[in-house]
Amino acid sequence: MRYLPMFRRIRHQHCLVVGGGDIAFRKVTMLLRAGAEIAVIAPKISAPLRDLGDAGKVSLRQRQFVPEDIANQALVVSATGQTNIDELVATTARQAAIPVNVVDNPDISDFIFPAIIDRDPMVVAVSTGGAAPVLAREIRSAIEALLPSSLGNLIRDAEKRRTTVKRRLVSVTERRRFWTHYFHGWRTATLTAKPMLQVSDGDVLLECTAQNQSGHVAIVGAGPGDADLLTLRALQHLQVADAIIYDRLVGPGVLDYARRDAERIDVGKAPGKHSHSQTEINALLAHHAARGKHVVRLKGGDPFIFGRGGEEQAYLRSRGISVEIVPGITASLGCAASAGIPLTHRGLSQAVTLLTGTSANELAAHDWPYLVKSRATLAIYMGLGTASILSQALIEADMRSDMPVAIIENGTLASQRIFTGRLDQIEKLLTTNAVEAPALLIIGNVVAQGHISKHAKASQVLAVAS
């Protein structure tokens, strides 16, 4: 390691910041959060620093740095951006055995400022040893997304409970087990929007036990395929799940974000090949929730768009099981965006209709004349098996035979393929290119407005029927 990771208390200690610009202001702000008493020295002092001085939060000295300024400081930061001054500050501090940081110059610094995630009193620090600070900030953002903003409240609440827990649970093993359930349960409670328990110290064990006996199911939309399109809420639920019951259409890489020791159950359905019936899936969800687990029902796209999320929600709630719905980017939105096709476009389409092409292995019974008259863009799910008779139904309902059509296979994934043509050419497009599910059909004038070649990924095959 280039640096020893450590956290130092500087509350009520004197710290010196040399420099009066924006960078100095950011360092002062961080030191203030740690409770330091700060002096700022610079010939020119920015307005934000002056505001802090006027508020009595820092001491301002508008002049050049001199070596005597180092005296009695707990640590020193030089943020002038001027090599000669920064080197003088660093040399003087080091001779006085005072830790010094020179911004953007780790070679002459004793310590560096990491990227931090602040969930006071918990702080997570990320450092690349000064080699790649931009990457450190990116990693910080990734960690930020995983930690609920109310985590600090949880830690402070736990601190208040420690004496009672130690008194009630003599065994170290029992205490460890309690705290494991306590923190897991509270993090789950944060996600499910349950209020913090307001209980006395004498009731805390009973209440926390009751909290963890009641399971919960989150019906989560995994998005159209690309794991990067997961919502933050979906990611948080995956991180705390005890059991994950997932579909075939959940994209590769999505489960990589899940808690490593979570039980994973594949209930994926392929056309004509249902590994689990809906009745079995419902029973599976209820079974794991009844055992006190935090269950994630993971579905491709959005659970309320042809995902049977409503059926599962009704089943679970009828049995008194707590349910949360986490929406996902549905296939029509994700695939259209990935293909560069606007689903609505001024002057062409003022609405979009989402519909299924198949019902009980037959063409779904829609009001085709109404759909044609609406002039809405049609985004058709599960339409491969009935595409030829679907196109014929639309043509018989007076839709133009040359209406632009797009077929998007494996939308948003690296294996995505996009094929465009006319309504009366759908069958030819499918057979010529051996299109396989999952695939979405988009029918409407907006297809011609898409910038497909511009947005297509390198691995895609773009074919236009002639």
Coordinates of C-alpha atoms in Angstrom, one line a residue:
M1 CA 0.0 0.0 0.0
R2 CA 1.2 3.5 -0.8
Y3 CA -0.7 4.9 2.2
L4 CA -1.8 3.6 5.5
P5 CA -5.7 3.8 5.6
M6 CA -6.6 5.5 8.8
F7 CA -9.2 8.0 10.2
R8 CA -7.8 10.8 12.4
R9 CA -9.8 12.9 14.9
I10 CA -9.2 16.6 14.3
R11 CA -12.2 18.0 16.1
H12 CA -11.2 21.3 17.8
Q13 CA -7.6 21.0 16.5
H14 CA -5.9 23.7 14.6
C15 CA -5.5 23.1 10.8
L16 CA -3.9 25.4 8.3
V17 CA -5.0 25.8 4.6
V18 CA -2.7 27.8 2.4
G19 CA -4.6 29.1 -0.7
G20 CA -7.7 31.1 -1.3
G21 CA -9.3 29.6 -4.4
D22 CA -12.0 27.1 -5.2
I23 CA -9.8 24.1 -4.4
A24 CA -8.9 25.5 -1.0
F25 CA -12.6 26.1 -0.3
R26 CA -13.4 22.4 -1.0
K27 CA -10.6 21.3 1.4
V28 CA -11.8 23.8 4.0
T29 CA -15.4 22.4 3.7
M30 CA -14.2 18.9 4.3
L31 CA -12.2 19.9 7.3
L32 CA -15.1 21.8 8.8
R33 CA -17.3 18.7 8.5
A34 CA -14.7 17.0 10.8
G35 CA -14.9 19.8 13.3
A36 CA -11.5 21.4 12.8
E37 CA -10.5 24.9 13.7
I38 CA -9.2 26.3 10.4
A39 CA -6.9 29.2 9.5
V40 CA -6.8 30.2 5.8
I41 CA -3.8 32.1 4.5
A42 CA -3.7 33.6 0.9
P43 CA -3.1 37.0 -0.7
K44 CA -6.4 36.6 -2.6
I45 CA -9.4 35.0 -0.9
S46 CA -12.5 33.9 -2.8
A47 CA -16.0 35.0 -2.0
P48 CA -17.1 31.6 -0.6
L49 CA -14.1 31.6 1.8
R50 CA -14.9 35.2 2.8
D51 CA -18.5 34.1 3.6
L52 CA -17.1 31.4 5.9
G53 CA -14.9 34.0 7.5
D54 CA -17.7 36.5 8.0
A55 CA -19.8 33.7 9.6
G56 CA -16.9 33.0 12.1
K57 CA -16.3 29.5 10.8
V58 CA -12.7 30.1 9.7
S59 CA -9.9 32.5 10.4
L60 CA -8.8 34.5 7.4
R61 CA -5.3 36.0 6.9
Q62 CA -5.0 37.8 3.6
R63 CA -1.2 37.7 3.0
Q64 CA 1.6 35.4 1.8
F65 CA 2.5 32.3 3.7
V66 CA 5.5 32.4 6.0
P67 CA 7.2 29.4 7.7
E68 CA 6.1 30.7 11.2
D69 CA 2.4 30.0 10.2
I70 CA 3.1 26.3 10.7
A71 CA 3.4 26.5 14.5
N72 CA 0.9 24.6 16.6
Q73 CA -1.0 23.1 13.6
A74 CA -2.3 19.5 13.7
L75 CA -2.1 19.3 9.9
V76 CA -1.5 21.5 6.9
V77 CA -3.0 21.7 3.4
S78 CA -1.4 23.6 0.5
A79 CA -3.8 24.4 -2.3
T80 CA -2.1 27.4 -4.0
G81 CA -1.3 25.7 -7.4
Q82 CA 2.0 27.6 -7.3
T83 CA 4.9 25.1 -7.2
N84 CA 7.4 27.3 -5.2
I85 CA 4.9 28.1 -2.5
D86 CA 3.5 24.5 -2.3
E87 CA 7.1 23.1 -2.0
L88 CA 7.9 25.7 0.7
V89 CA 4.8 24.8 2.7
A90 CA 5.5 21.0 2.3
T91 CA 9.2 21.4 3.4
T92 CA 8.3 23.6 6.4
A93 CA 5.6 21.3 7.6
R94 CA 7.7 18.2 7.2
Q95 CA 10.6 19.7 9.2
A96 CA 8.1 20.4 12.0
A97 CA 6.8 16.8 11.8
I98 CA 3.3 18.1 10.9
P99 CA 1.4 16.0 8.3
V100 CA 1.0 18.0 5.0
N101 CA -1.1 17.5 1.9
V102 CA -0.2 19.4 -1.3
V103 CA -3.2 19.2 -3.7
D104 CA -2.5 17.3 -6.9
N105 CA 1.1 16.6 -5.8
P106 CA 1.2 13.3 -3.9
D107 CA 5.0 13.1 -4.3
I108 CA 5.5 15.8 -1.7
S109 CA 2.4 15.0 0.4
D110 CA 2.3 13.0 3.7
F111 CA -1.4 12.3 3.3
I112 CA -4.1 12.6 0.6
F113 CA -7.8 13.3 0.7
P114 CA -9.8 10.2 -0.5
A115 CA -13.2 10.3 -2.2
I116 CA -15.6 9.8 0.7
I117 CA -19.1 8.5 1.2
D118 CA -20.5 10.2 4.3
R119 CA -23.3 8.4 6.2
D120 CA -22.3 10.0 9.5
P121 CA -21.1 8.4 11.8
M122 CA -20.1 5.9 9.1
V123 CA -17.6 7.1 6.5
V124 CA -16.3 5.1 3.5
A125 CA -13.1 6.3 1.9
V126 CA -11.9 5.4 -1.6
S127 CA -8.4 6.2 -2.7
T128 CA -6.2 5.3 -5.7
G129 CA -3.1 6.7 -4.0
G130 CA -3.4 9.9 -6.1
A131 CA -2.9 7.9 -9.3
A132 CA -6.4 8.2 -10.6
P133 CA -8.6 10.5 -8.6
V134 CA -11.4 10.6 -11.3
L135 CA -11.7 6.8 -11.0
A136 CA -11.9 7.1 -7.2
R137 CA -14.8 9.5 -7.6
E138 CA -16.5 7.1 -10.0
I139 CA -16.1 4.3 -7.5
R140 CA -17.5 6.5 -4.8
S141 CA -20.6 7.1 -6.9
A142 CA -21.1 3.4 -7.3
I143 CA -20.9 2.8 -3.6
E144 CA -23.2 5.8 -2.9
A145 CA -25.8 4.1 -4.9
L146 CA -25.7 1.0 -2.7
L147 CA -26.0 2.8 0.7
P148 CA -29.4 4.2 1.8
S149 CA -29.2 7.9 2.8
S150 CA -30.7 7.0 6.2
L151 CA -27.9 4.6 7.1
G152 CA -26.5 7.1 9.6
N153 CA -29.8 7.0 11.5
L154 CA -29.6 3.3 11.7
I155 CA -26.0 3.3 13.1
R156 CA -26.9 6.0 15.8
D157 CA -30.0 4.0 16.8
A158 CA -27.8 0.8 17.1
E159 CA -25.4 2.7 19.3
K160 CA -28.2 3.6 21.7
R161 CA -29.2 -0.1 21.9
R162 CA -25.8 -1.6 22.6
T163 CA -26.0 -1.5 26.4
T164 CA -29.4 -3.1 26.5
V165 CA -28.4 -5.8 24.0
K166 CA -25.2 -6.6 26.0
R167 CA -27.3 -6.8 29.2
R168 CA -30.0 -9.1 27.7
L169 CA -27.7 -11.3 25.6
V170 CA -24.7 -12.6 27.6
S171 CA -23.3 -14.9 24.9
V172 CA -21.1 -13.3 22.3
T173 CA -22.5 -15.7 19.7
E174 CA -26.1 -14.6 20.6
R175 CA -25.1 -10.9 20.3
R176 CA -23.4 -11.4 17.0
R177 CA -26.5 -13.2 15.7
F178 CA -28.8 -10.4 17.0
W179 CA -26.8 -7.7 15.3
T180 CA -26.6 -9.6 12.1
H181 CA -30.4 -9.8 12.0
Y182 CA -30.8 -6.3 13.4
F183 CA -28.8 -4.6 10.6
H184 CA -30.2 -6.8 7.8
G185 CA -33.7 -6.2 9.0
W186 CA -33.2 -2.5 9.4
R187 CA -31.7 -2.1 5.9
T188 CA -34.7 -4.0 4.5
A189 CA -37.0 -1.8 6.5
T190 CA -35.3 1.3 4.9
L191 CA -36.0 -0.1 1.4
T192 CA -39.6 -1.0 2.1
A193 CA -40.3 2.4 3.5
K194 CA -41.2 1.1 7.0
P195 CA -40.8 3.6 9.8
M196 CA -38.1 3.3 12.3
L197 CA -39.3 1.5 15.4
Q198 CA -39.9 3.8 18.3
V199 CA -39.5 1.3 21.2
S200 CA -38.0 1.4 24.6
D201 CA -34.7 -0.4 25.4
G202 CA -36.7 -3.1 27.2
D203 CA -38.7 -3.9 24.1
V204 CA -36.0 -3.8 21.5
L205 CA -35.2 -7.5 21.3
L206 CA -38.9 -8.5 21.1
E207 CA -39.6 -5.9 18.4
C208 CA -36.6 -6.7 16.3
T209 CA -37.4 -10.4 16.5
A210 CA -41.0 -9.7 15.3
Q211 CA -39.6 -7.5 12.5
N212 CA -37.5 -10.3 11.2
Q213 CA -40.2 -13.0 11.4
S214 CA -42.3 -11.2 8.8
G215 CA -41.1 -11.7 5.3
H216 CA -41.4 -9.3 2.4
V217 CA -41.6 -9.6 -1.4
A218 CA -40.3 -7.0 -3.8
I219 CA -41.5 -7.5 -7.4
V220 CA -38.7 -5.9 -9.3
G221 CA -38.4 -4.9 -12.9
A222 CA -34.9 -5.9 -14.3
G223 CA -35.3 -3.7 -17.4
P224 CA -35.0 -4.8 -21.0
G225 CA -31.7 -6.7 -20.8
D226 CA -28.7 -4.5 -20.3
A227 CA -27.7 -4.6 -16.6
D228 CA -26.7 -1.0 -16.7
L229 CA -30.4 -0.1 -17.1
L230 CA -31.3 -1.4 -13.7
T231 CA -32.9 1.2 -11.5
L232 CA -31.2 2.2 -8.2
R233 CA -34.1 0.8 -6.3
A234 CA -33.8 -2.6 -8.1
L235 CA -30.1 -2.6 -7.3
Q236 CA -30.7 -1.9 -3.6
H237 CA -33.2 -4.8 -3.3
L238 CA -30.8 -7.2 -5.0
Q239 CA -28.2 -6.3 -2.5
V240 CA -30.3 -7.4 0.5
A241 CA -32.3 -10.3 -1.0
D242 CA -32.3 -13.6 0.8
A243 CA -34.0 -15.3 -2.2
I244 CA -34.2 -14.3 -5.8
I245 CA -36.9 -15.9 -8.0
Y246 CA -36.1 -14.8 -11.6
D247 CA -37.4 -15.1 -15.1
R248 CA -35.7 -16.1 -18.4
L249 CA -35.8 -12.6 -19.7
V250 CA -33.6 -11.2 -17.0
G251 CA -30.5 -9.9 -18.8
P252 CA -27.1 -11.4 -18.4
G253 CA -25.1 -9.6 -15.7
V254 CA -28.1 -8.5 -13.7
L255 CA -27.7 -11.3 -11.1
D256 CA -24.1 -10.3 -10.7
Y257 CA -25.3 -7.3 -8.7
A258 CA -27.2 -9.6 -6.2
R259 CA -26.1 -10.5 -2.7
R260 CA -23.6 -13.3 -3.1
D261 CA -25.2 -15.7 -0.7
A262 CA -28.8 -15.2 -1.8
E263 CA -30.7 -18.3 -2.9
R264 CA -31.4 -18.1 -6.7
I265 CA -34.3 -19.9 -8.2
D266 CA -34.8 -19.9 -12.0
V267 CA -38.5 -20.0 -13.0
G268 CA -38.0 -18.9 -16.5
K269 CA -40.6 -19.5 -19.1
A270 CA -39.9 -20.0 -22.8
P271 CA -42.7 -20.2 -25.5
G272 CA -44.3 -23.6 -25.0
K273 CA -41.8 -24.6 -22.4
H274 CA -42.9 -23.4 -18.9
S275 CA -40.6 -24.7 -16.3
H276 CA -42.9 -23.4 -13.5
S277 CA -46.6 -22.6 -13.8
Q278 CA -47.8 -19.3 -12.4
T279 CA -49.5 -21.1 -9.6
E280 CA -46.2 -22.7 -8.6
I281 CA -44.4 -19.4 -8.8
N282 CA -47.0 -17.8 -6.5
A283 CA -46.7 -20.6 -4.0
L284 CA -42.9 -20.3 -4.1
L285 CA -43.0 -16.6 -3.3
A286 CA -45.4 -17.1 -0.4
H287 CA -43.3 -20.0 0.9
H288 CA -40.0 -18.0 1.1
A289 CA -41.8 -14.9 2.5
A290 CA -43.4 -17.0 5.2
R291 CA -40.0 -18.1 6.4
G292 CA -39.1 -14.4 7.1
K293 CA -37.1 -13.9 4.0
H294 CA -36.6 -10.7 1.9
V295 CA -37.7 -12.1 -1.5
V296 CA -37.0 -10.5 -4.8
R297 CA -39.2 -11.5 -7.7
L298 CA -37.1 -10.4 -10.6
K299 CA -38.8 -9.9 -14.0
G300 CA -37.5 -8.8 -17.3
G301 CA -38.7 -5.3 -18.3
D302 CA -41.4 -3.9 -16.0
P303 CA -43.5 -6.2 -13.8
F304 CA -46.8 -4.5 -14.6
I305 CA -46.3 -4.6 -18.4
F306 CA -47.1 -8.1 -19.5
G307 CA -45.2 -9.4 -16.5
R308 CA -48.1 -10.8 -14.4
G309 CA -46.9 -8.6 -11.6
G310 CA -50.4 -7.7 -10.8
E311 CA -51.4 -11.4 -10.4
E312 CA -48.5 -12.0 -8.0
Q313 CA -49.2 -8.9 -6.0
A314 CA -52.9 -9.8 -5.5
Y315 CA -52.0 -13.4 -4.5
L316 CA -49.4 -12.3 -1.9
R317 CA -51.5 -9.5 -0.4
S318 CA -54.5 -11.8 -0.1
R319 CA -52.3 -13.9 2.2
G320 CA -51.2 -10.9 4.3
I321 CA -47.7 -10.8 2.8
S322 CA -46.0 -7.4 2.4
V323 CA -45.3 -6.5 -1.3
E324 CA -43.5 -3.7 -3.0
I325 CA -43.5 -3.0 -6.7
V326 CA -40.2 -1.7 -8.2
P327 CA -40.8 -0.5 -11.8
G328 CA -38.3 -1.3 -14.5
I329 CA -37.6 0.1 -18.0
T330 CA -40.1 -1.9 -20.1
A331 CA -38.9 -3.5 -23.4
S332 CA -40.7 -1.1 -25.7
L333 CA -38.9 1.9 -24.2
G334 CA -35.5 0.2 -23.9
C335 CA -35.5 -1.4 -27.3
A336 CA -36.8 1.7 -29.1
A337 CA -34.2 3.9 -27.4
S338 CA -31.4 1.4 -28.2
A339 CA -32.5 1.4 -31.9
G340 CA -32.9 5.1 -32.0
I341 CA -36.6 4.9 -32.8
P342 CA -38.9 7.6 -31.2
L343 CA -42.1 6.0 -30.1
T344 CA -43.9 9.3 -30.5
H345 CA -43.0 12.1 -33.0
R346 CA -44.6 15.4 -33.6
G347 CA -46.7 15.3 -36.8
L348 CA -46.4 11.5 -37.1
S349 CA -47.6 9.8 -33.9
Q350 CA -49.1 11.4 -30.8
A351 CA -49.6 8.1 -28.9
V352 CA -48.0 4.7 -28.4
T353 CA -50.0 1.5 -27.7
L354 CA -48.3 -1.5 -26.0
L355 CA -50.0 -4.8 -26.8
T356 CA -49.3 -8.5 -26.9
G357 CA -49.4 -10.3 -30.1
T358 CA -50.2 -13.7 -28.6
S359 CA -52.8 -15.0 -26.3
A360 CA -53.1 -18.7 -25.5
N361 CA -50.8 -19.4 -28.5
E362 CA -53.2 -17.6 -30.9
L363 CA -53.4 -14.1 -32.2
A364 CA -54.5 -11.8 -29.4
A365 CA -58.1 -10.5 -29.9
H366 CA -57.6 -6.7 -30.3
D367 CA -59.8 -4.2 -32.0
W368 CA -57.6 -3.9 -35.1
P369 CA -59.7 -1.2 -36.9
Y370 CA -59.6 1.0 -33.8
L371 CA -55.8 0.6 -33.5
V372 CA -55.3 1.6 -37.2
K373 CA -57.6 4.6 -36.8
S374 CA -55.8 5.8 -33.7
R375 CA -52.6 6.3 -35.8
A376 CA -50.7 5.4 -32.6
T377 CA -47.3 3.6 -32.8
L378 CA -47.8 0.0 -32.0
A379 CA -45.2 -1.8 -29.8
I380 CA -46.0 -5.5 -29.9
Y381 CA -44.7 -7.9 -27.3
M382 CA -44.6 -11.7 -27.9
G383 CA -45.5 -11.3 -31.5
L384 CA -43.1 -13.5 -33.3
G385 CA -45.3 -16.6 -33.5
T386 CA -48.3 -14.6 -34.9
A387 CA -46.5 -11.9 -36.8
S388 CA -47.7 -13.0 -40.3
I389 CA -51.4 -13.1 -39.3
L390 CA -51.0 -10.0 -37.2
S391 CA -49.7 -8.0 -40.2
Q392 CA -52.6 -9.4 -42.3
A393 CA -55.1 -8.3 -39.6
L394 CA -53.7 -4.8 -39.7
I395 CA -53.8 -4.6 -43.5
E396 CA -57.4 -5.9 -43.6
A397 CA -58.2 -3.1 -41.1
D398 CA -56.9 -0.6 -43.6
M399 CA -53.3 0.0 -42.4
R400 CA -51.0 0.7 -45.3
S401 CA -49.2 -2.4 -46.5
D402 CA -46.0 -0.3 -46.7
M403 CA -46.2 0.9 -43.1
P404 CA -42.6 0.9 -41.7
V405 CA -41.8 -1.9 -39.3
A406 CA -38.9 -2.6 -37.0
I407 CA -38.0 -6.0 -35.4
I408 CA -35.6 -5.7 -32.5
E409 CA -34.1 -9.0 -31.2
N410 CA -32.3 -9.0 -27.8
G411 CA -32.9 -5.3 -27.4
T412 CA -30.2 -3.3 -25.5
L413 CA -27.8 -6.3 -25.3
A414 CA -24.5 -6.7 -27.1
S415 CA -26.2 -9.4 -29.2
Q416 CA -29.0 -7.0 -30.3
R417 CA -30.1 -7.2 -34.0
I418 CA -32.4 -4.8 -35.7
F419 CA -34.4 -5.4 -38.9
T420 CA -36.6 -2.9 -40.7
G421 CA -39.0 -3.2 -43.6
R422 CA -42.7 -2.9 -44.5
L423 CA -45.7 -4.3 -42.8
D424 CA -46.4 -6.8 -45.6
Q425 CA -42.8 -8.0 -45.3
I426 CA -42.7 -9.1 -41.6
E427 CA -42.8 -12.8 -42.3
K428 CA -39.9 -12.4 -44.9
L429 CA -37.9 -10.4 -42.3
L430 CA -38.4 -13.0 -39.7
T431 CA -37.6 -16.1 -41.8
T432 CA -34.7 -14.6 -43.8
N433 CA -32.9 -13.5 -40.6
A434 CA -33.9 -16.4 -38.4
V435 CA -35.2 -14.0 -35.7
E436 CA -35.6 -15.6 -32.3
A437 CA -37.3 -14.5 -29.1
P438 CA -37.1 -12.2 -27.3
A439 CA -38.0 -9.7 -30.0
L440 CA -40.2 -6.6 -30.1
L441 CA -42.1 -5.4 -33.1
I442 CA -42.6 -1.7 -33.6
I443 CA -45.1 -0.6 -36.3
G444 CA -45.6 3.0 -37.3
N445 CA -44.3 5.9 -39.3
V446 CA -41.9 6.7 -36.4
V447 CA -39.7 3.7 -37.6
A448 CA -38.7 5.8 -40.6
Q449 CA -37.6 8.6 -38.3
G450 CA -35.2 6.4 -36.4
H451 CA -31.4 6.8 -36.6
I452 CA -30.8 3.1 -36.4
S453 CA -27.5 3.0 -38.2
K454 CA -26.2 5.7 -36.0
H455 CA -27.2 4.1 -32.7
A456 CA -26.7 0.4 -33.6
K457 CA -24.0 -1.4 -31.6
A458 CA -21.1 -2.9 -33.4
S459 CA -22.3 -6.4 -32.9
Q460 CA -25.7 -5.7 -34.4
V461 CA -26.8 -6.9 -37.8
L462 CA -29.0 -4.2 -39.6
A463 CA -31.0 -5.6 -42.4
V464 CA -33.6 -3.7 -44.5
A465 CA -36.0 -5.8 -46.6
S466 CA -36.4 -4.6 -50.2

